[in-house]
mmCIF file of C-alpha atoms and ligand atoms in Angstrom:
data_model
loop_
_atom_site.group_PDB
_atom_site.id
_atom_site.type_symbol
_atom_site.label_atom_id
_atom_site.label_comp_id
_atom_site.label_asym_id
_atom_site.label_seq_id
_atom_site.Cartn_x
_atom_site.Cartn_y
_atom_site.Cartn_z
ATOM 1 C CA UNK A 107 -38.408 57.175 -12.556
ATOM 2 C CA UNK A 108 -37.544 58.609 -9.126
ATOM 3 C CA UNK A 109 -36.249 62.053 -10.225
ATOM 4 C CA UNK A 110 -38.295 65.097 -9.233
ATOM 5 C CA UNK A 111 -41.362 65.923 -11.302
ATOM 6 C CA UNK A 112 -40.760 69.177 -13.193
ATOM 7 C CA UNK A 113 -43.909 69.429 -15.282
ATOM 8 C CA UNK A 114 -47.361 68.098 -14.465
ATOM 9 C CA UNK A 115 -50.023 68.562 -17.124
ATOM 10 C CA UNK A 116 -53.595 67.587 -16.220
ATOM 11 C CA UNK A 117 -56.598 67.484 -18.551
ATOM 12 C CA UNK A 118 -55.017 70.158 -20.752
ATOM 13 C CA UNK A 119 -57.287 71.467 -23.485
ATOM 14 C CA UNK A 120 -56.800 73.896 -26.339
ATOM 15 C CA UNK A 121 -59.740 74.640 -28.609
ATOM 16 C CA UNK A 122 -59.575 77.171 -31.430
ATOM 17 C CA UNK A 123 -62.794 78.894 -32.515
ATOM 18 C CA UNK A 124 -63.798 78.434 -36.153
ATOM 19 C CA UNK A 125 -65.371 81.579 -37.605
ATOM 20 C CA UNK A 126 -67.342 81.904 -40.795
ATOM 21 C CA UNK A 127 -68.752 84.685 -42.953
ATOM 22 C CA UNK A 128 -67.858 88.372 -43.115
ATOM 23 C CA UNK A 129 -69.093 88.929 -39.535
ATOM 24 C CA UNK A 130 -66.867 86.178 -38.166
ATOM 25 C CA UNK A 131 -69.805 84.187 -36.795
ATOM 26 C CA UNK A 132 -68.713 81.363 -34.457
ATOM 27 C CA UNK A 133 -69.175 78.098 -36.344
ATOM 28 C CA UNK A 134 -67.636 75.494 -34.068
ATOM 29 C CA UNK A 135 -64.227 74.875 -32.626
ATOM 30 C CA UNK A 136 -61.125 72.883 -33.444
ATOM 31 C CA UNK A 137 -60.450 70.441 -30.600
ATOM 32 C CA UNK A 138 -56.677 70.613 -31.122
ATOM 33 C CA UNK A 139 -55.790 69.354 -27.628
ATOM 34 C CA UNK A 140 -58.654 67.731 -25.778
ATOM 35 C CA UNK A 141 -57.816 66.642 -22.260
ATOM 36 C CA UNK A 142 -54.254 65.337 -22.108
ATOM 37 C CA UNK A 143 -52.336 64.503 -18.928
ATOM 38 C CA UNK A 144 -48.679 63.631 -18.412
ATOM 39 C CA UNK A 145 -45.635 64.540 -16.357
ATOM 40 C CA UNK A 146 -41.960 65.096 -17.130
ATOM 41 C CA UNK A 147 -39.207 64.389 -14.610
ATOM 42 C CA UNK A 148 -35.837 66.066 -14.185
ATOM 43 C CA UNK A 149 -33.380 64.763 -16.783
ATOM 44 C CA UNK A 150 -36.100 62.903 -18.688
ATOM 45 C CA UNK A 151 -37.118 62.996 -22.346
ATOM 46 C CA UNK A 152 -40.794 62.454 -23.068
ATOM 47 C CA UNK A 153 -41.530 61.827 -26.743
ATOM 48 C CA UNK A 154 -44.914 63.107 -27.951
ATOM 49 C CA UNK A 155 -45.799 61.490 -31.275
ATOM 50 C CA UNK A 156 -48.672 61.319 -33.698
ATOM 51 C CA UNK A 157 -49.657 62.188 -37.243
ATOM 52 C CA UNK A 158 -49.701 65.732 -38.512
ATOM 53 C CA UNK A 159 -52.650 67.636 -37.012
ATOM 54 C CA UNK A 160 -53.026 65.429 -33.909
ATOM 55 C CA UNK A 161 -52.368 68.392 -31.598
ATOM 56 C CA UNK A 162 -48.852 67.559 -30.422
ATOM 57 C CA UNK A 163 -47.255 70.873 -31.459
ATOM 58 C CA UNK A 164 -50.214 72.805 -30.046
ATOM 59 C CA UNK A 165 -49.707 70.941 -26.766
ATOM 60 C CA UNK A 166 -46.032 72.000 -26.706
ATOM 61 C CA UNK A 167 -46.855 75.646 -27.439
ATOM 62 C CA UNK A 168 -49.616 75.667 -24.810
ATOM 63 C CA UNK A 169 -47.258 74.311 -22.148
ATOM 64 C CA UNK A 170 -44.775 77.057 -23.042
ATOM 65 C CA UNK A 171 -47.700 79.494 -22.738
ATOM 66 C CA UNK A 172 -47.063 80.757 -26.270
ATOM 67 C CA UNK A 173 -50.783 80.124 -26.700
ATOM 68 C CA UNK A 174 -53.432 80.208 -23.993
ATOM 69 C CA UNK A 175 -54.906 76.955 -22.721
ATOM 70 C CA UNK A 176 -58.690 76.543 -22.916
ATOM 71 C CA UNK A 177 -58.784 74.365 -19.801
ATOM 72 C CA UNK A 178 -56.879 72.008 -17.542
ATOM 73 C CA UNK A 179 -53.803 72.746 -15.467
ATOM 74 C CA UNK A 180 -50.059 73.118 -16.064
ATOM 75 C CA UNK A 181 -47.874 72.828 -12.979
ATOM 76 C CA UNK A 182 -44.233 73.759 -13.240
ATOM 77 C CA UNK A 183 -42.131 72.565 -10.296
ATOM 78 C CA UNK A 184 -45.225 72.522 -8.118
ATOM 79 C CA UNK A 185 -46.632 75.920 -9.184
ATOM 80 C CA UNK A 186 -49.632 76.490 -11.429
ATOM 81 C CA UNK A 187 -48.563 78.482 -14.501
ATOM 82 C CA UNK A 188 -51.631 78.012 -16.703
ATOM 83 C CA UNK A 189 -53.345 81.209 -15.484
ATOM 84 C CA UNK A 190 -50.292 83.494 -15.381
ATOM 85 C CA UNK A 191 -50.147 86.624 -17.521
ATOM 86 C CA UNK A 192 -47.056 87.732 -19.445
ATOM 87 C CA UNK A 193 -45.410 89.353 -16.414
ATOM 88 C CA UNK A 194 -46.284 86.388 -14.197
ATOM 89 C CA UNK A 195 -44.652 84.004 -16.681
ATOM 90 C CA UNK A 196 -41.411 85.981 -16.897
ATOM 91 C CA UNK A 197 -39.623 84.232 -13.984
ATOM 92 C CA UNK A 198 -40.383 80.875 -15.630
ATOM 93 C CA UNK A 199 -39.352 81.797 -19.170
ATOM 94 C CA UNK A 200 -35.677 81.013 -18.752
ATOM 95 C CA UNK A 201 -36.438 77.606 -17.249
ATOM 96 C CA UNK A 202 -38.762 76.674 -20.143
ATOM 97 C CA UNK A 203 -37.142 77.039 -23.538
ATOM 98 C CA UNK A 204 -37.944 75.838 -27.053
ATOM 99 C CA UNK A 205 -36.290 74.570 -30.211
ATOM 100 C CA UNK A 206 -38.477 74.702 -33.307
ATOM 101 C CA UNK A 207 -38.640 72.728 -36.524
ATOM 102 C CA UNK A 208 -37.500 75.517 -38.791
ATOM 103 C CA UNK A 209 -34.609 77.366 -37.169
ATOM 104 C CA UNK A 210 -34.433 79.670 -40.182
ATOM 105 C CA UNK A 211 -37.771 81.253 -39.346
ATOM 106 C CA UNK A 212 -37.260 81.157 -35.572
ATOM 107 C CA UNK A 213 -33.832 82.881 -35.676
ATOM 108 C CA UNK A 214 -33.658 86.595 -36.459
ATOM 109 C CA UNK A 215 -32.065 86.764 -39.950
ATOM 110 C CA UNK A 216 -30.639 90.230 -39.265
ATOM 111 C CA UNK A 217 -28.703 89.231 -36.158
ATOM 112 C CA UNK A 218 -25.259 87.683 -36.068
ATOM 113 C CA UNK A 219 -25.062 84.212 -34.534
ATOM 114 C CA UNK A 220 -23.296 85.431 -31.376
ATOM 115 C CA UNK A 221 -26.048 88.005 -30.732
ATOM 116 C CA UNK A 222 -28.784 85.416 -31.338
ATOM 117 C CA UNK A 223 -27.331 83.254 -28.551
ATOM 118 C CA UNK A 224 -26.512 86.255 -26.321
ATOM 119 C CA UNK A 225 -30.007 87.786 -26.544
ATOM 120 C CA UNK A 226 -31.752 85.560 -23.960
ATOM 121 C CA UNK A 227 -28.789 85.961 -21.572
ATOM 122 C CA UNK A 228 -29.128 89.757 -21.831
ATOM 123 C CA UNK A 229 -32.909 89.478 -21.367
ATOM 124 C CA UNK A 230 -32.935 87.204 -18.342
ATOM 125 C CA UNK A 231 -29.581 87.326 -16.588
ATOM 126 C CA UNK A 232 -27.421 89.958 -15.032
ATOM 127 C CA UNK A 233 -24.107 89.426 -16.778
ATOM 128 C CA UNK A 234 -21.328 91.680 -18.038
ATOM 129 C CA UNK A 235 -20.431 91.894 -21.731
ATOM 130 C CA UNK A 236 -17.284 89.818 -21.147
ATOM 131 C CA UNK A 237 -19.231 87.135 -19.239
ATOM 132 C CA UNK A 238 -21.821 86.953 -22.021
ATOM 133 C CA UNK A 239 -19.143 86.666 -24.729
ATOM 134 C CA UNK A 240 -17.428 83.905 -22.763
ATOM 135 C CA UNK A 241 -20.697 82.008 -22.291
ATOM 136 C CA UNK A 242 -21.648 82.340 -25.964
ATOM 137 C CA UNK A 243 -18.221 81.013 -27.056
ATOM 138 C CA UNK A 244 -18.614 78.120 -24.599
ATOM 139 C CA UNK A 245 -22.083 77.276 -25.944
ATOM 140 C CA UNK A 246 -20.806 77.396 -29.519
ATOM 141 C CA UNK A 247 -18.163 74.801 -28.689
ATOM 142 C CA UNK A 248 -20.720 72.650 -26.810
ATOM 143 C CA UNK A 249 -23.078 72.457 -29.796
ATOM 144 C CA UNK A 250 -20.275 71.831 -32.296
ATOM 145 C CA UNK A 251 -20.088 75.263 -33.951
ATOM 146 C CA UNK A 252 -16.775 76.971 -34.705
ATOM 147 C CA UNK A 253 -15.550 80.226 -33.171
ATOM 148 C CA UNK A 254 -15.270 81.828 -36.638
ATOM 149 C CA UNK A 255 -19.044 81.292 -37.067
ATOM 150 C CA UNK A 256 -19.873 83.668 -34.193
ATOM 151 C CA UNK A 257 -19.987 86.619 -36.593
ATOM 152 C CA UNK A 258 -22.017 84.898 -39.296
ATOM 153 C CA UNK A 259 -25.702 85.392 -40.085
ATOM 154 C CA UNK A 260 -28.264 82.526 -40.059
ATOM 155 C CA UNK A 261 -28.345 82.301 -43.890
ATOM 156 C CA UNK A 262 -24.624 81.469 -43.855
ATOM 157 C CA UNK A 263 -25.252 78.241 -41.893
ATOM 158 C CA UNK A 264 -26.412 74.862 -43.204
ATOM 159 C CA UNK A 265 -29.748 73.470 -41.923
ATOM 160 C CA UNK A 266 -28.034 71.287 -39.317
ATOM 161 C CA UNK A 267 -25.791 74.134 -38.175
ATOM 162 C CA UNK A 268 -28.796 76.450 -37.857
ATOM 163 C CA UNK A 269 -30.465 73.875 -35.641
ATOM 164 C CA UNK A 270 -27.273 73.732 -33.525
ATOM 165 C CA UNK A 271 -27.506 77.510 -33.250
ATOM 166 C CA UNK A 272 -31.142 77.216 -32.130
ATOM 167 C CA UNK A 273 -30.107 74.672 -29.501
ATOM 168 C CA UNK A 274 -27.281 76.949 -28.259
ATOM 169 C CA UNK A 275 -29.804 79.782 -27.917
ATOM 170 C CA UNK A 276 -32.239 77.563 -26.001
ATOM 171 C CA UNK A 277 -29.435 76.406 -23.688
ATOM 172 C CA UNK A 278 -28.070 79.918 -23.110
ATOM 173 C CA UNK A 279 -30.119 80.617 -19.971
ATOM 174 C CA UNK A 280 -29.627 77.168 -18.379
ATOM 175 C CA UNK A 281 -33.206 75.911 -18.864
ATOM 176 C CA UNK A 282 -34.612 72.916 -17.019
ATOM 177 C CA UNK A 283 -36.937 71.879 -19.862
ATOM 178 C CA UNK A 284 -36.672 72.395 -23.612
ATOM 179 C CA UNK A 285 -39.727 71.784 -25.773
ATOM 180 C CA UNK A 286 -38.248 70.426 -29.016
ATOM 181 C CA UNK A 287 -40.962 70.845 -31.654
ATOM 182 C CA UNK A 288 -40.094 68.564 -34.611
ATOM 183 C CA UNK A 289 -36.443 69.699 -34.277
ATOM 184 C CA UNK A 290 -35.046 67.324 -36.905
ATOM 185 C CA UNK A 291 -37.972 66.923 -39.328
ATOM 186 C CA UNK A 292 -36.580 69.422 -41.841
ATOM 187 C CA UNK A 293 -33.066 67.915 -41.824
ATOM 188 C CA UNK A 294 -31.441 65.194 -43.926
ATOM 189 C CA UNK A 295 -31.437 61.779 -42.246
ATOM 190 C CA UNK A 296 -27.651 61.814 -41.603
ATOM 191 C CA UNK A 297 -27.893 65.282 -40.032
ATOM 192 C CA UNK A 298 -30.928 64.201 -37.985
ATOM 193 C CA UNK A 299 -28.805 61.590 -36.215
ATOM 194 C CA UNK A 300 -26.111 64.167 -35.419
ATOM 195 C CA UNK A 301 -28.614 66.582 -33.887
ATOM 196 C CA UNK A 302 -30.302 63.799 -31.871
ATOM 197 C CA UNK A 303 -26.890 62.685 -30.561
ATOM 198 C CA UNK A 304 -26.079 66.276 -29.676
ATOM 199 C CA UNK A 305 -29.343 66.642 -27.713
ATOM 200 C CA UNK A 306 -28.557 63.409 -25.843
ATOM 201 C CA UNK A 307 -25.007 64.549 -25.028
ATOM 202 C CA UNK A 308 -26.275 67.902 -23.767
ATOM 203 C CA UNK A 309 -28.857 66.151 -21.585
ATOM 204 C CA UNK A 310 -26.159 63.936 -20.084
ATOM 205 C CA UNK A 311 -23.981 66.976 -19.376
ATOM 206 C CA UNK A 312 -26.543 69.543 -18.205
ATOM 207 C CA UNK A 313 -29.385 67.335 -16.935
ATOM 208 C CA UNK A 314 -31.943 69.217 -19.035
ATOM 209 C CA UNK A 315 -35.320 67.568 -19.738
ATOM 210 C CA UNK A 316 -36.976 67.484 -23.160
ATOM 211 C CA UNK A 317 -40.519 67.299 -24.414
ATOM 212 C CA UNK A 318 -39.666 65.924 -27.845
ATOM 213 C CA UNK A 319 -42.511 66.445 -30.314
ATOM 214 C CA UNK A 320 -42.260 64.426 -33.534
ATOM 215 C CA UNK A 321 -44.368 62.614 -36.122
ATOM 216 C CA UNK A 322 -41.659 60.012 -36.679
ATOM 217 C CA UNK A 323 -41.581 57.136 -34.178
ATOM 218 C CA UNK A 324 -38.115 56.077 -35.369
ATOM 219 C CA UNK A 325 -36.725 59.463 -34.301
ATOM 220 C CA UNK A 326 -38.505 59.368 -30.952
ATOM 221 C CA UNK A 327 -37.232 55.862 -30.212
ATOM 222 C CA UNK A 328 -33.634 57.022 -30.019
ATOM 223 C CA UNK A 329 -34.040 59.905 -27.655
ATOM 224 C CA UNK A 330 -37.080 59.238 -25.436
ATOM 225 C CA UNK A 331 -37.243 57.636 -22.012
ATOM 226 C CA UNK A 332 -41.025 57.505 -22.239
ATOM 227 C CA UNK A 333 -43.367 58.077 -25.170
ATOM 228 C CA UNK A 334 -46.911 59.443 -25.347
ATOM 229 C CA UNK A 335 -48.863 58.687 -28.537
ATOM 230 C CA UNK A 336 -51.460 61.281 -29.552
ATOM 231 C CA UNK A 337 -54.436 60.849 -31.841
ATOM 232 C CA UNK A 338 -56.907 63.616 -32.648
ATOM 233 C CA UNK A 339 -56.224 65.703 -29.543
ATOM 234 C CA UNK A 340 -55.963 62.835 -27.041
ATOM 235 C CA UNK A 341 -53.142 60.717 -25.651
ATOM 236 C CA UNK A 342 -54.011 57.094 -26.418
ATOM 237 C CA UNK A 343 -50.918 55.368 -25.009
ATOM 238 C CA UNK A 344 -48.166 56.406 -22.602
ATOM 239 C CA UNK A 345 -45.340 54.206 -21.430
ATOM 240 C CA UNK A 346 -41.571 53.763 -21.398
ATOM 241 C CA UNK A 347 -39.799 53.463 -24.731
ATOM 242 C CA UNK A 348 -39.027 49.770 -24.384
ATOM 243 C CA UNK A 349 -42.629 48.770 -23.623
ATOM 244 C CA UNK A 350 -43.995 50.930 -26.411
ATOM 245 C CA UNK A 351 -41.740 49.492 -29.085
ATOM 246 C CA UNK A 352 -41.821 45.878 -27.877
ATOM 247 C CA UNK A 353 -45.344 45.613 -26.598
ATOM 248 C CA UNK A 354 -47.652 48.304 -28.031
ATOM 249 C CA UNK A 355 -51.156 48.044 -26.598
ATOM 250 C CA UNK A 356 -53.172 50.545 -28.606
ATOM 251 C CA UNK A 357 -54.217 49.672 -32.187
ATOM 252 C CA UNK A 358 -53.105 53.117 -33.368
ATOM 253 C CA UNK A 359 -49.612 52.664 -31.886
ATOM 254 C CA UNK A 360 -49.485 49.231 -33.522
ATOM 255 C CA UNK A 361 -50.243 50.791 -36.892
ATOM 256 C CA UNK A 362 -47.667 53.568 -36.437
ATOM 257 C CA UNK A 363 -45.015 51.048 -35.414
ATOM 258 C CA UNK A 364 -45.749 48.826 -38.397
ATOM 259 C CA UNK A 365 -44.613 51.705 -40.630
ATOM 260 C CA UNK A 366 -41.228 52.105 -38.886
ATOM 261 C CA UNK A 367 -38.467 50.488 -40.992
ATOM 262 C CA UNK A 368 -36.587 47.634 -39.307
ATOM 263 C CA UNK A 369 -32.800 47.976 -38.970
ATOM 264 C CA UNK A 370 -32.326 44.547 -40.609
ATOM 265 C CA UNK A 371 -33.368 44.922 -44.292
ATOM 266 C CA UNK A 372 -34.086 41.138 -44.531
ATOM 267 C CA UNK A 373 -36.448 41.179 -41.547
ATOM 268 C CA UNK A 374 -40.127 41.392 -42.492
ATOM 269 C CA UNK A 375 -43.117 42.767 -40.670
ATOM 270 C CA UNK A 376 -46.689 43.304 -41.729
ATOM 271 C CA UNK A 377 -47.550 46.908 -42.430
ATOM 272 C CA UNK A 378 -50.950 47.913 -41.032
ATOM 273 C CA UNK A 379 -52.625 50.315 -43.443
ATOM 274 C CA UNK A 380 -55.279 52.317 -41.664
ATOM 275 C CA UNK A 381 -58.539 52.836 -43.507
ATOM 276 C CA UNK A 382 -59.740 56.370 -44.209
ATOM 277 C CA UNK A 383 -58.346 59.741 -43.230
ATOM 278 C CA UNK A 384 -57.911 61.312 -39.827
ATOM 279 C CA UNK A 385 -61.373 62.763 -38.987
ATOM 280 C CA UNK A 386 -61.774 66.519 -38.615
ATOM 281 C CA UNK A 387 -60.830 67.876 -35.180
ATOM 282 C CA UNK A 388 -63.815 70.234 -35.545
ATOM 283 C CA UNK A 389 -66.232 67.308 -35.306
ATOM 284 C CA UNK A 390 -64.252 64.470 -33.676
ATOM 285 C CA UNK A 391 -66.051 61.114 -33.718
ATOM 286 C CA UNK A 392 -68.026 60.177 -30.561
ATOM 287 C CA UNK A 393 -66.840 57.314 -28.372
ATOM 288 C CA UNK A 394 -63.296 56.290 -29.219
ATOM 289 C CA UNK A 395 -61.856 58.869 -31.615
ATOM 290 C CA UNK A 396 -59.978 56.148 -33.421
ATOM 291 C CA UNK A 397 -63.065 54.024 -34.099
ATOM 292 C CA UNK A 398 -63.504 55.191 -37.712
ATOM 293 C CA UNK A 399 -60.114 53.664 -38.616
ATOM 294 C CA UNK A 400 -59.586 50.929 -36.051
ATOM 295 C CA UNK A 401 -59.331 47.361 -37.419
ATOM 296 C CA UNK A 402 -60.696 45.984 -34.099
ATOM 297 C CA UNK A 403 -63.669 48.338 -33.676
ATOM 298 C CA UNK A 404 -66.615 47.024 -31.604
ATOM 299 C CA UNK A 405 -70.073 48.451 -31.109
ATOM 300 C CA UNK A 406 -69.327 50.199 -27.798
ATOM 301 C CA UNK A 407 -66.277 51.908 -29.336
ATOM 302 C CA UNK A 408 -68.696 54.042 -31.380
ATOM 303 C CA UNK A 409 -70.370 55.704 -28.400
ATOM 304 C CA UNK A 410 -68.370 55.017 -25.239
ATOM 305 C CA UNK A 411 -65.083 56.855 -24.771
ATOM 306 C CA UNK A 412 -62.329 54.549 -23.479
ATOM 307 C CA UNK A 413 -60.609 55.997 -20.425
ATOM 308 C CA UNK A 414 -56.871 55.841 -19.880
ATOM 309 C CA UNK A 415 -56.003 52.888 -17.657
ATOM 310 C CA UNK A 416 -52.825 51.271 -16.440
ATOM 311 C CA UNK A 417 -52.441 47.836 -18.049
ATOM 312 C CA UNK A 418 -48.954 47.122 -16.681
ATOM 313 C CA UNK A 419 -46.855 49.126 -14.233
ATOM 314 C CA UNK A 420 -46.212 52.479 -15.924
ATOM 315 C CA UNK A 421 -48.012 51.441 -19.141
ATOM 316 C CA UNK A 422 -51.208 53.407 -19.766
ATOM 317 C CA UNK A 423 -53.606 52.901 -22.653
ATOM 318 C CA UNK A 424 -57.062 54.128 -23.673
ATOM 319 C CA UNK A 425 -58.768 51.250 -25.467
ATOM 320 C CA UNK A 426 -61.814 49.109 -24.558
ATOM 321 C CA UNK A 427 -59.957 45.948 -25.540
ATOM 322 C CA UNK A 428 -57.250 46.397 -22.881
HETATM 323 FE FE1 SF4 B 552 -60.198 50.370 -31.504
HETATM 324 FE FE2 SF4 B 552 -62.292 50.284 -29.872
HETATM 325 FE FE3 SF4 B 552 -59.827 50.276 -28.873
HETATM 326 FE FE4 SF4 B 552 -60.815 52.445 -29.996
HETATM 327 S S1 SF4 B 552 -61.556 51.466 -28.124
HETATM 328 S S2 SF4 B 552 -58.801 51.642 -30.296
HETATM 329 S S3 SF4 B 552 -62.032 51.610 -31.652
HETATM 330 S S4 SF4 B 552 -60.780 48.686 -30.144
#
């Protein structure tokens, strides 16, 4: 991709302390995000996928600086933002927006829909009341909401409509990147497709980039240009959508893909059932973190961490077998 790099994340880490006892004694740390690196270009969607608890949502929140990184760097359009305090982040807030899984809890239930969308414009932009009202009405039409819904409260919307409202709010201040954190996971399958199509249409029209966090590879396939697969705090494979779905290189990606239903109901593929549970992120396994469940595990996998390497142009994988 030749478009400008917007976001450059290098060796990003987020560890949460684990405290025990009435005195809150430190008893280890959760390695939620443990050294991930990737970039996002202008107009691009990067899918970030993995099972629940792999650290993908924490990565999204850390990039937005909603939680503090433990280490590594976050560069936004060439400027380091990982060390900025609240005031230092303010100029970047309108460029970096978010859409969350549960719009009901992320939208103020006491505000009317028009005010929910107008709020970030009032906070970040110098605009008159008439200009704001005009922009809010425009955004409503762009996300497929009706003008008569401007005065309604979040509880009066369906789940899909609430997510459209959340998207209108995120778009209100003309962001360059929206972190979409499981934005369709709580919706019915038919509504999921509508919201995904809406996000794609808005990207085509406004050129916005997305970091699309999801546990469902089938959802990510539709919207992503590239996909990063996360396992236990690490990215294990990163490549373009086509390569990932046609030619997965990491055993974990292979297993995830084997669970994705095929469009042709008569077509058959072998489902790979992984042994055991995901290990605790408090005590991740040494060597390759996937070795406790990998069907191809070798002796060195147990003590030697595989580094990310490029196996084909633009296709990166962390596995000793590649
Ligand atoms: Fe499996 Fe070893 Fe590759 Fe890890 S490094 S994914 S354990 S083969």
